[in-house]
Tab-separated table of C-alpha atoms in Angstrom:
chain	number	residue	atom	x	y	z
K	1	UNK	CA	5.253	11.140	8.312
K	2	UNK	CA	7.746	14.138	7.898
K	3	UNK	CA	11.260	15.146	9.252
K	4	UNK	CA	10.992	16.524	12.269
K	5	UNK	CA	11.662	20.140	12.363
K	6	UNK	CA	11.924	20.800	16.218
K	7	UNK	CA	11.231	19.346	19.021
K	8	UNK	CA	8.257	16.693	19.233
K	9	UNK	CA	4.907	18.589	20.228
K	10	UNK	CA	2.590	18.386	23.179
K	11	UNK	CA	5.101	17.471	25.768
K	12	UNK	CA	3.503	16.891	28.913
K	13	UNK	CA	5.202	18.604	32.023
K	14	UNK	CA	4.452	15.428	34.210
K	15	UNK	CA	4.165	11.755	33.462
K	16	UNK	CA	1.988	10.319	36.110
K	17	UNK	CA	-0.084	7.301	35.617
K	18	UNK	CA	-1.781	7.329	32.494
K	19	UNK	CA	-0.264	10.449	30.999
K	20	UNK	CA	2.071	9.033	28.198
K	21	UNK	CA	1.042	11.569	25.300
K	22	UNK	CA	4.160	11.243	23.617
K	23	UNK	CA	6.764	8.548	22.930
K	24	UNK	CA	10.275	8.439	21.272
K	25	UNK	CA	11.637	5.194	20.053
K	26	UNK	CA	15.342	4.955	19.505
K	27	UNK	CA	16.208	1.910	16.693
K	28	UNK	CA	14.266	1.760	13.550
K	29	UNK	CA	14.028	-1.594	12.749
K	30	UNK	CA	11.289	-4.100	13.036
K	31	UNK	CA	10.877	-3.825	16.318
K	32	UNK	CA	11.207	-0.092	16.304
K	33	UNK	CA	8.744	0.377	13.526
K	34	UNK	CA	6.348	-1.905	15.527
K	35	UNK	CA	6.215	-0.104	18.482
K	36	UNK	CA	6.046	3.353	16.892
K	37	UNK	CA	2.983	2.192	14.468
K	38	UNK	CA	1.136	0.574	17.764
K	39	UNK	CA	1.779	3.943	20.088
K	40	UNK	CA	0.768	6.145	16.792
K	41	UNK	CA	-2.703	4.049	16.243
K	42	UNK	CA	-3.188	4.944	20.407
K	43	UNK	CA	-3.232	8.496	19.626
K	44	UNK	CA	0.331	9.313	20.826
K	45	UNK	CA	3.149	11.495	18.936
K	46	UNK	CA	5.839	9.164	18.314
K	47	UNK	CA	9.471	10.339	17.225
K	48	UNK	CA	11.357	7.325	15.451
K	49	UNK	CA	15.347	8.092	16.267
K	50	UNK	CA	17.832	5.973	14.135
K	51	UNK	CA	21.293	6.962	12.495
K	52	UNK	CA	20.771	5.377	9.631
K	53	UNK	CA	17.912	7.549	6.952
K	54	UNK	CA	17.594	4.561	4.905
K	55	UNK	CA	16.080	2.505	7.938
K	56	UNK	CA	13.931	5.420	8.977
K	57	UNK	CA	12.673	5.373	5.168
K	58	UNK	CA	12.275	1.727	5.227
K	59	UNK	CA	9.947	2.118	8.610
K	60	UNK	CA	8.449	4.341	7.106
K	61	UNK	CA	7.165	2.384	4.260
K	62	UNK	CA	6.617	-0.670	6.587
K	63	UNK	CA	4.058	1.128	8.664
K	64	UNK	CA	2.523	3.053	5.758
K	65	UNK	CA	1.550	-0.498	4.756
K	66	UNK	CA	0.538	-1.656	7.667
K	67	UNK	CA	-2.011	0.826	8.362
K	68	UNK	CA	-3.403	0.294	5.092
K	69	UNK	CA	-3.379	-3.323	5.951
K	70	UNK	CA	-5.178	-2.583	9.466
K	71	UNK	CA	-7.331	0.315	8.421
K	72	UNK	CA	-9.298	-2.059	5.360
K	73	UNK	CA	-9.969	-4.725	8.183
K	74	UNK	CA	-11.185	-2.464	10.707
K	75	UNK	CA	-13.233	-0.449	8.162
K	76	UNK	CA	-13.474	-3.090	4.915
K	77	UNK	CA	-15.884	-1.108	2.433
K	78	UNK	CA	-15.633	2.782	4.156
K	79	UNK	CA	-12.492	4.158	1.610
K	80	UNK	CA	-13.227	7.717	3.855
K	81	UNK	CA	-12.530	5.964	7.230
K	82	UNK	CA	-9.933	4.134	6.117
K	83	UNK	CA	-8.214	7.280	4.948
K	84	UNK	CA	-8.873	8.988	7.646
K	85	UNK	CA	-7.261	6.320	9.703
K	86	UNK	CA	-4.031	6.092	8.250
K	87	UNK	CA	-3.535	9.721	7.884
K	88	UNK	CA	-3.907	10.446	11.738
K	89	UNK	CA	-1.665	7.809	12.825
K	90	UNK	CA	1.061	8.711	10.106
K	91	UNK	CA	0.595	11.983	11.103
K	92	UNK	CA	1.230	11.330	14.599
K	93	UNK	CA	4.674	9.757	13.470
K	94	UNK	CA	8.073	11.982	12.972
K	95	UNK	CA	11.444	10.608	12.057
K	96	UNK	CA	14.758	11.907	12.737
K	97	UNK	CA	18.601	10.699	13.073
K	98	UNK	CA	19.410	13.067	15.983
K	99	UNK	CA	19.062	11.507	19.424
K	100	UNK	CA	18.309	15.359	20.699
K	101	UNK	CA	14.907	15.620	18.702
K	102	UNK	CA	13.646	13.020	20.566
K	103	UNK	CA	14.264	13.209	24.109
K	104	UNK	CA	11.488	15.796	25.263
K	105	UNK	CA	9.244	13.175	25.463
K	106	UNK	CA	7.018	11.216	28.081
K	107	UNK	CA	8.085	7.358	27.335
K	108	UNK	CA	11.458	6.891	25.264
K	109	UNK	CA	11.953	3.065	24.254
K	110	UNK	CA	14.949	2.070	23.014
K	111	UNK	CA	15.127	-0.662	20.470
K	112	UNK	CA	18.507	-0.865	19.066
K	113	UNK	CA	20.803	-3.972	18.809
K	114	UNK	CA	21.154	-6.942	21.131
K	115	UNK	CA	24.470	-5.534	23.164
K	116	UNK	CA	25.254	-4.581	26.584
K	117	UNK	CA	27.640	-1.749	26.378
K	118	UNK	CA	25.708	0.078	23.067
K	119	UNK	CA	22.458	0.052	25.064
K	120	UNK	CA	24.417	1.281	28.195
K	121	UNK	CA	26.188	4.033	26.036
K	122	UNK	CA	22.292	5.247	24.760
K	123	UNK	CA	20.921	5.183	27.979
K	124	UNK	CA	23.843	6.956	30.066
K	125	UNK	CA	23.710	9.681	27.309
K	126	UNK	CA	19.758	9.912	27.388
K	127	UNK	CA	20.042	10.108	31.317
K	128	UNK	CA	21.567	13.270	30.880
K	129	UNK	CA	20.033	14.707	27.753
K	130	UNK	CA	16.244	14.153	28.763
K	131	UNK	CA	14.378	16.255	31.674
K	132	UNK	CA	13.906	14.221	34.743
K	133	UNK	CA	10.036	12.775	34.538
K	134	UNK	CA	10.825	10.694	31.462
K	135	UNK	CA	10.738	7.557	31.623
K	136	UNK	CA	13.049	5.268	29.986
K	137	UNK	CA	12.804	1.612	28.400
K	138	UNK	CA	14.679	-0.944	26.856
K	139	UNK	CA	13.177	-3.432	24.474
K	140	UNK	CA	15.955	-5.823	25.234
K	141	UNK	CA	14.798	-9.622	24.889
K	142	UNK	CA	17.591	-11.144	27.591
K	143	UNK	CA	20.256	-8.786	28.506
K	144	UNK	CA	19.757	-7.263	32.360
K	145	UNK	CA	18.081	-4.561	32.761
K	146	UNK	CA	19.632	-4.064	35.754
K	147	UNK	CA	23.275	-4.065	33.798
K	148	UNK	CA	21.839	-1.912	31.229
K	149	UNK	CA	21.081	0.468	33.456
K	150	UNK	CA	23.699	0.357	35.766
K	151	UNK	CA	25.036	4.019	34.857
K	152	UNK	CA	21.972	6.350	34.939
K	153	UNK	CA	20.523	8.390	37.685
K	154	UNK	CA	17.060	7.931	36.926
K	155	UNK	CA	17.138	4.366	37.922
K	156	UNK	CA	13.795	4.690	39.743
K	157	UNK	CA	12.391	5.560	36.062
K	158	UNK	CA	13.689	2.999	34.311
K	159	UNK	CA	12.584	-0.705	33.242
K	160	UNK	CA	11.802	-3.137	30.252
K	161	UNK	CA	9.193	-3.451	28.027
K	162	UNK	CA	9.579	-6.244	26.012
K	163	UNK	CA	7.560	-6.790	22.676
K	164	UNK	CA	7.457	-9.433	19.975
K	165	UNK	CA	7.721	-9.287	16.452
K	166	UNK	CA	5.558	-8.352	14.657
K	167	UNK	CA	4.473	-5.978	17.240
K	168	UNK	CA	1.329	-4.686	15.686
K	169	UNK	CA	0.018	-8.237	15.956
K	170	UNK	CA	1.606	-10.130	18.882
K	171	UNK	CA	-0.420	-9.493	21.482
K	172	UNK	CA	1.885	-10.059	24.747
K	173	UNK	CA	4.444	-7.194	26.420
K	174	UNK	CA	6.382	-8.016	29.021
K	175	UNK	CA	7.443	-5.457	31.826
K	176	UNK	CA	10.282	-5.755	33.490
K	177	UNK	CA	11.329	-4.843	36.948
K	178	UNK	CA	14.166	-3.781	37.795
K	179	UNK	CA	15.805	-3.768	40.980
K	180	UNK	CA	15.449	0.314	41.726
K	181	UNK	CA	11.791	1.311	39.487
K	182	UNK	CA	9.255	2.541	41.555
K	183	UNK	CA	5.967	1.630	41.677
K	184	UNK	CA	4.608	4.899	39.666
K	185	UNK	CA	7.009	4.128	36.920
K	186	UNK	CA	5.824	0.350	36.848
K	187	UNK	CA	2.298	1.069	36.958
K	188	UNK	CA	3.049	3.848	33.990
K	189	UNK	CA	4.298	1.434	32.149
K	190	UNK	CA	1.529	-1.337	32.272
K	191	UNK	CA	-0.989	1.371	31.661
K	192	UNK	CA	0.842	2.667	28.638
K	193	UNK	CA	1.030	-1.102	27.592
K	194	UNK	CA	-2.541	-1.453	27.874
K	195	UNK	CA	-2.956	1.653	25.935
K	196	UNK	CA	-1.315	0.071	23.113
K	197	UNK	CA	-3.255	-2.643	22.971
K	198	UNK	CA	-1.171	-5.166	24.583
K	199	UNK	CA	-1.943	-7.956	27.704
K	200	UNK	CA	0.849	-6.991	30.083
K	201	UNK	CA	2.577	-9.572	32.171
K	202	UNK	CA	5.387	-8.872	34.827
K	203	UNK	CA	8.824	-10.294	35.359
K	204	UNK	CA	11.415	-9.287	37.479
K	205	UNK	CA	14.882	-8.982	36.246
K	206	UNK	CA	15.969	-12.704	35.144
K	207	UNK	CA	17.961	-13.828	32.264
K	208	UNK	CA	15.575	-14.105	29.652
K	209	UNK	CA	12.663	-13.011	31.365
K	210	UNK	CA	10.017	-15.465	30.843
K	211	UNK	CA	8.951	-15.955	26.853
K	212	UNK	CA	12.849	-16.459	25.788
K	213	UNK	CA	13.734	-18.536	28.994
K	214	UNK	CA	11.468	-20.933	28.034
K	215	UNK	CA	11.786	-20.521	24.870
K	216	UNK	CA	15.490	-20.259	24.057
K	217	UNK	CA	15.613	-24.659	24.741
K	218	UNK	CA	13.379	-25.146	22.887
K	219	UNK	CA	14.679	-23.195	19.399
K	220	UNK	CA	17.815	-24.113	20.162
K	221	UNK	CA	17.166	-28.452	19.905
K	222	UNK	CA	14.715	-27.336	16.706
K	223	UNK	CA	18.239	-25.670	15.190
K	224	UNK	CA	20.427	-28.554	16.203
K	225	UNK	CA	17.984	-31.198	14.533
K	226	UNK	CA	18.450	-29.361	11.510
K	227	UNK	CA	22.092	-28.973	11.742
K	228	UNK	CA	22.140	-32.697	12.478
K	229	UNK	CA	20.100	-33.632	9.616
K	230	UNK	CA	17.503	-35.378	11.513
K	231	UNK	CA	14.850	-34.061	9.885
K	232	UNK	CA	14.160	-30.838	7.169
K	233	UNK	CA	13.660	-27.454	8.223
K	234	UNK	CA	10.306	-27.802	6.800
K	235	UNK	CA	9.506	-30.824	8.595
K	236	UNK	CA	10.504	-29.573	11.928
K	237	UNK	CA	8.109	-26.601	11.486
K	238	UNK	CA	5.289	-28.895	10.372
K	239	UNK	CA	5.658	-30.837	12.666
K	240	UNK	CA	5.553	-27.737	15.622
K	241	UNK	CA	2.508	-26.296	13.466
K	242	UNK	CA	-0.045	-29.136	13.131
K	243	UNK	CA	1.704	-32.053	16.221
K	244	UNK	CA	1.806	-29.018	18.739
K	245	UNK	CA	-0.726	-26.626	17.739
K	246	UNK	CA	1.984	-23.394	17.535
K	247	UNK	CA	1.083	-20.843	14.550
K	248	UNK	CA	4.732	-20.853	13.617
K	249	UNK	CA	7.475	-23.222	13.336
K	250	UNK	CA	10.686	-22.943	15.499
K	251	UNK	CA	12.906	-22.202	12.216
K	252	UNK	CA	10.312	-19.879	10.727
K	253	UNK	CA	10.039	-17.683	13.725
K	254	UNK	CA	14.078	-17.817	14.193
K	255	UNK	CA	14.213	-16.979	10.605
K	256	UNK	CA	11.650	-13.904	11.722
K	257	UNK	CA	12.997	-12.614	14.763
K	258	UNK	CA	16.240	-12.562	13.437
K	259	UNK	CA	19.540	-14.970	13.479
K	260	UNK	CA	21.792	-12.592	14.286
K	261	UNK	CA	19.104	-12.219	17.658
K	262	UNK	CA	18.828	-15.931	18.586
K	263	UNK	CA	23.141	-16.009	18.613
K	264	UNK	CA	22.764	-12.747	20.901
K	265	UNK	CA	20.311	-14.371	23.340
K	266	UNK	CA	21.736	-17.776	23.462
K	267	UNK	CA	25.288	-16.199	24.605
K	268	UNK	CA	23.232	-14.373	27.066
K	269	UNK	CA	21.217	-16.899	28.268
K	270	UNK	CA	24.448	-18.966	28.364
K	271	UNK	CA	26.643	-16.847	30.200
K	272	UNK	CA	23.565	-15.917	33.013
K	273	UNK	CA	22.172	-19.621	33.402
K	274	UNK	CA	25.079	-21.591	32.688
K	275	UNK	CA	22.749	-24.257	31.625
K	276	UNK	CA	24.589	-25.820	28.423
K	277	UNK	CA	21.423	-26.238	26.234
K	278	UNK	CA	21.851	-22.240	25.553
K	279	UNK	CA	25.439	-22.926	24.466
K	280	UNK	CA	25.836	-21.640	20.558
K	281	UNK	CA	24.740	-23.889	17.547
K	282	UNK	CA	27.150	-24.184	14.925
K	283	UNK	CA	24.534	-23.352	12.114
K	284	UNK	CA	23.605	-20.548	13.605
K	285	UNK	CA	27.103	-19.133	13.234
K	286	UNK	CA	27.828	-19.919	10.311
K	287	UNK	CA	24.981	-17.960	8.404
K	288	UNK	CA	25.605	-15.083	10.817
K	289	UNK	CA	29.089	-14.834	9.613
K	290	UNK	CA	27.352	-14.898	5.947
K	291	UNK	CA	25.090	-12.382	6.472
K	292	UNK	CA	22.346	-14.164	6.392
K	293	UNK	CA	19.796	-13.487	9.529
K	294	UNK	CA	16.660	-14.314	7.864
K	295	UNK	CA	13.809	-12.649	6.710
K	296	UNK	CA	15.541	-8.977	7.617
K	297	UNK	CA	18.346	-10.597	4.734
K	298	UNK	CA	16.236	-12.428	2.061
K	299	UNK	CA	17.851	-15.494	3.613
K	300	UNK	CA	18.643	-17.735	6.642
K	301	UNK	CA	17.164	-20.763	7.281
K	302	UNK	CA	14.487	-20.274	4.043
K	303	UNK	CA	15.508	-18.292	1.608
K	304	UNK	CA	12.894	-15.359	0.804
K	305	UNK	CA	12.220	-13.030	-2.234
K	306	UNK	CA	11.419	-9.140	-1.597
C-alpha cells in the first residue's frame, strides 16, 4: 500500500449494476480500514481518504495484519498463496489525506465521525467535486440519511450502507433507503454488498435502522446495571455470553464499537424516538469526558494493553 500519486486507476465511465471497480473510503478508522480491506480482498482499487497520516499508517498496519491473519486460514500450509494473497489486495489499496485523490471513483463511502453537520459538510463538498455516476454512502449507524443528505444534488445516488465492526468478520450490511435513491443505485449497492462478502438486508430511513434500534435498549440497561452496581461488568457479559447464547457481552462490544459511538447514537436515538430508555447514561459520560472510549483508547469499560 503506497501514497497515491494521482488519481485512483481504472475508473469506470459508468456505474451500472454490478460495475463497482473502484471504491474510495473517506475516515480511516476501524470502520474505514474494514471496509477498505473487505472491497480490496473483492478485487476492487480502494483509496483510503483521512486527514490525519498517522491513522492512514495505523490502517495500514491493521489490514496488513489482517490479511496475514485471513490469507494462513484460507491457505494454512501454501506460504506462496498466502503471499500472493496479501500482496494483491494491499496492492489494490492507496492512501491519501486529500479528499480530491479520491473522488474519481465508482462507490465513495464515507466513514468519518458520528455527527450530522461534519458528514453533511463531506458530502455537500463531494457532491460537487465527484463526476455525476458516483455513487455516494454513508456508514452512519443512526443519524438520517435523509438529513445527511439533505444538501446534495445527487440525491437519487445516494444511501447507507451500514457495517459492523470488525467488518472483515461481521457478516451483516445494512442498506439504507433513502427517501429520493433510485432503484439502480439501490440495487448497486446490494450487489456491491454481496460482492464484499456481506448478507444484505434493507431498511428504509428510521432512527437507528434496525440492528441499533433494537439494540440501543438493550446496551443501554447492560450500562446502567453496571453504573448501578448491580452486578460486575464481567458478570453482565457472562451472563449475555453463556444465559443468552450472544458471542459478545453488551460491555465488551460497547467497549469495541466505541464509547464515544454508543453516547452519539443514544442522543440520536433519543432525540428521533423520544423513547426515554435512549436517554444518556451517566457512566457513559463520564469516561467520554476522560478519554476513555474503549478498546480504540486502551480503556473504557476494561482496561486493555496494546
Amino acid at each position: 500500500m503506497n501514497k497515491l500519486i494521482g488519481i485512483t486507476r481504472n475508473f469506470s465511465n459508468s456505474t451500472s449494476l454490478n460495475a463497482i471497480k473502484t471504491v474510495t473510503v473517506v475516515g480511516g478508522g476501524l470502520m474505514g480500514s474494514g471496509i477498505a480491506q473487505v472491497a480490496a480482498q473483492a478485487g476492487q482499487n480502494v483509496t483510503i481518504i483521512d486527514l490525519k497520516p498517522e491513522l492512514l499508517e495505523k490502517a495500514q498496519k491493521s489490514i496488513q495484519n489482517n490479511l496475514n491473519r485471513v490469507a494462513r486460514k484460507a491457505y494454512k500450509d501454501d506460504p506462496a498463496k498466502i503471499e500472493a494473497f496479501v500482496k494483491e489486495a494491499s496492492d489494490r489499496i492507496k492512501i491519501s489525506t486529500k479528499i480530491e485523490d479520491g473522488v474519481n471513483v465508482d462507490l465513495i463511502v464515507e466513514a468519518i465521525v458520528e455527527r450530522l453537520d461534519v458528514k453533511q459538510e463531506l458530502f455537500n463538498k463531494l457532491d460537487q467535486l465527484c463526476p455525476e455516476n458516483t455513487i455516494l454512502a454513508s456508514n452512519t449507524s443512526s443519524i438520517s440519511i435523509n438529513e445527511i443528505g439533505a444538501g446534495i444534488k445527487r440525491k437519487d445516488r445516494f444511501g447507507g450502507l451500514h457495517f459492523f465492526n470488525p467488518v472483515p468478520v461481521m457478516r451483516l450490511l445494512e442498506v439504507i433507503k433513502g427517501d429520493h435513491i433510485s432503484e439502480e443505485t439501490y440495487q448497486t449497492m446490494m450487489a456491491w454488498g454481496k460482492s464484499v462478502g456481506k448478507t444484505c438486508i434493507t431498511c428504509k430511513d428510521t432512527p437507528g435502522f434496525v440492528v441499533n434500534r433494537l439494540l440501543g435498549p438493550y446496551s443501554a440497561e447492560a450500562l446502567r446495571m453496571y453504573e448501578r452496581g448491580d452486578a460486575s461488568a464481567r458478570d453482565i457479559d457472562t451472563a449475555m455470553k453463556l444465559g443468552a447464547g450472544y458471542p459478545m457481552g453488551p460491555l465488551e462490544l460497547a467497549d469495541f464499537t466505541g464509547l464515544d459511538n454508543k453516547k452519539s447514537i443514544l442522543a440520536v436515538m433519543l432525540e428521533k424516538t423520544g423513547n426515554p430508555v435512549f436517554r444518556q447514561v451517566t457512566i457513559i459520560d463520564k469516561l467520554v469526558s476522560e478519554g476513555k472510549y474503549g478498546r480504540k483508547s486502551g480503556e473504557g469499560i476494561y482496561k486493555y494493553n496494546n
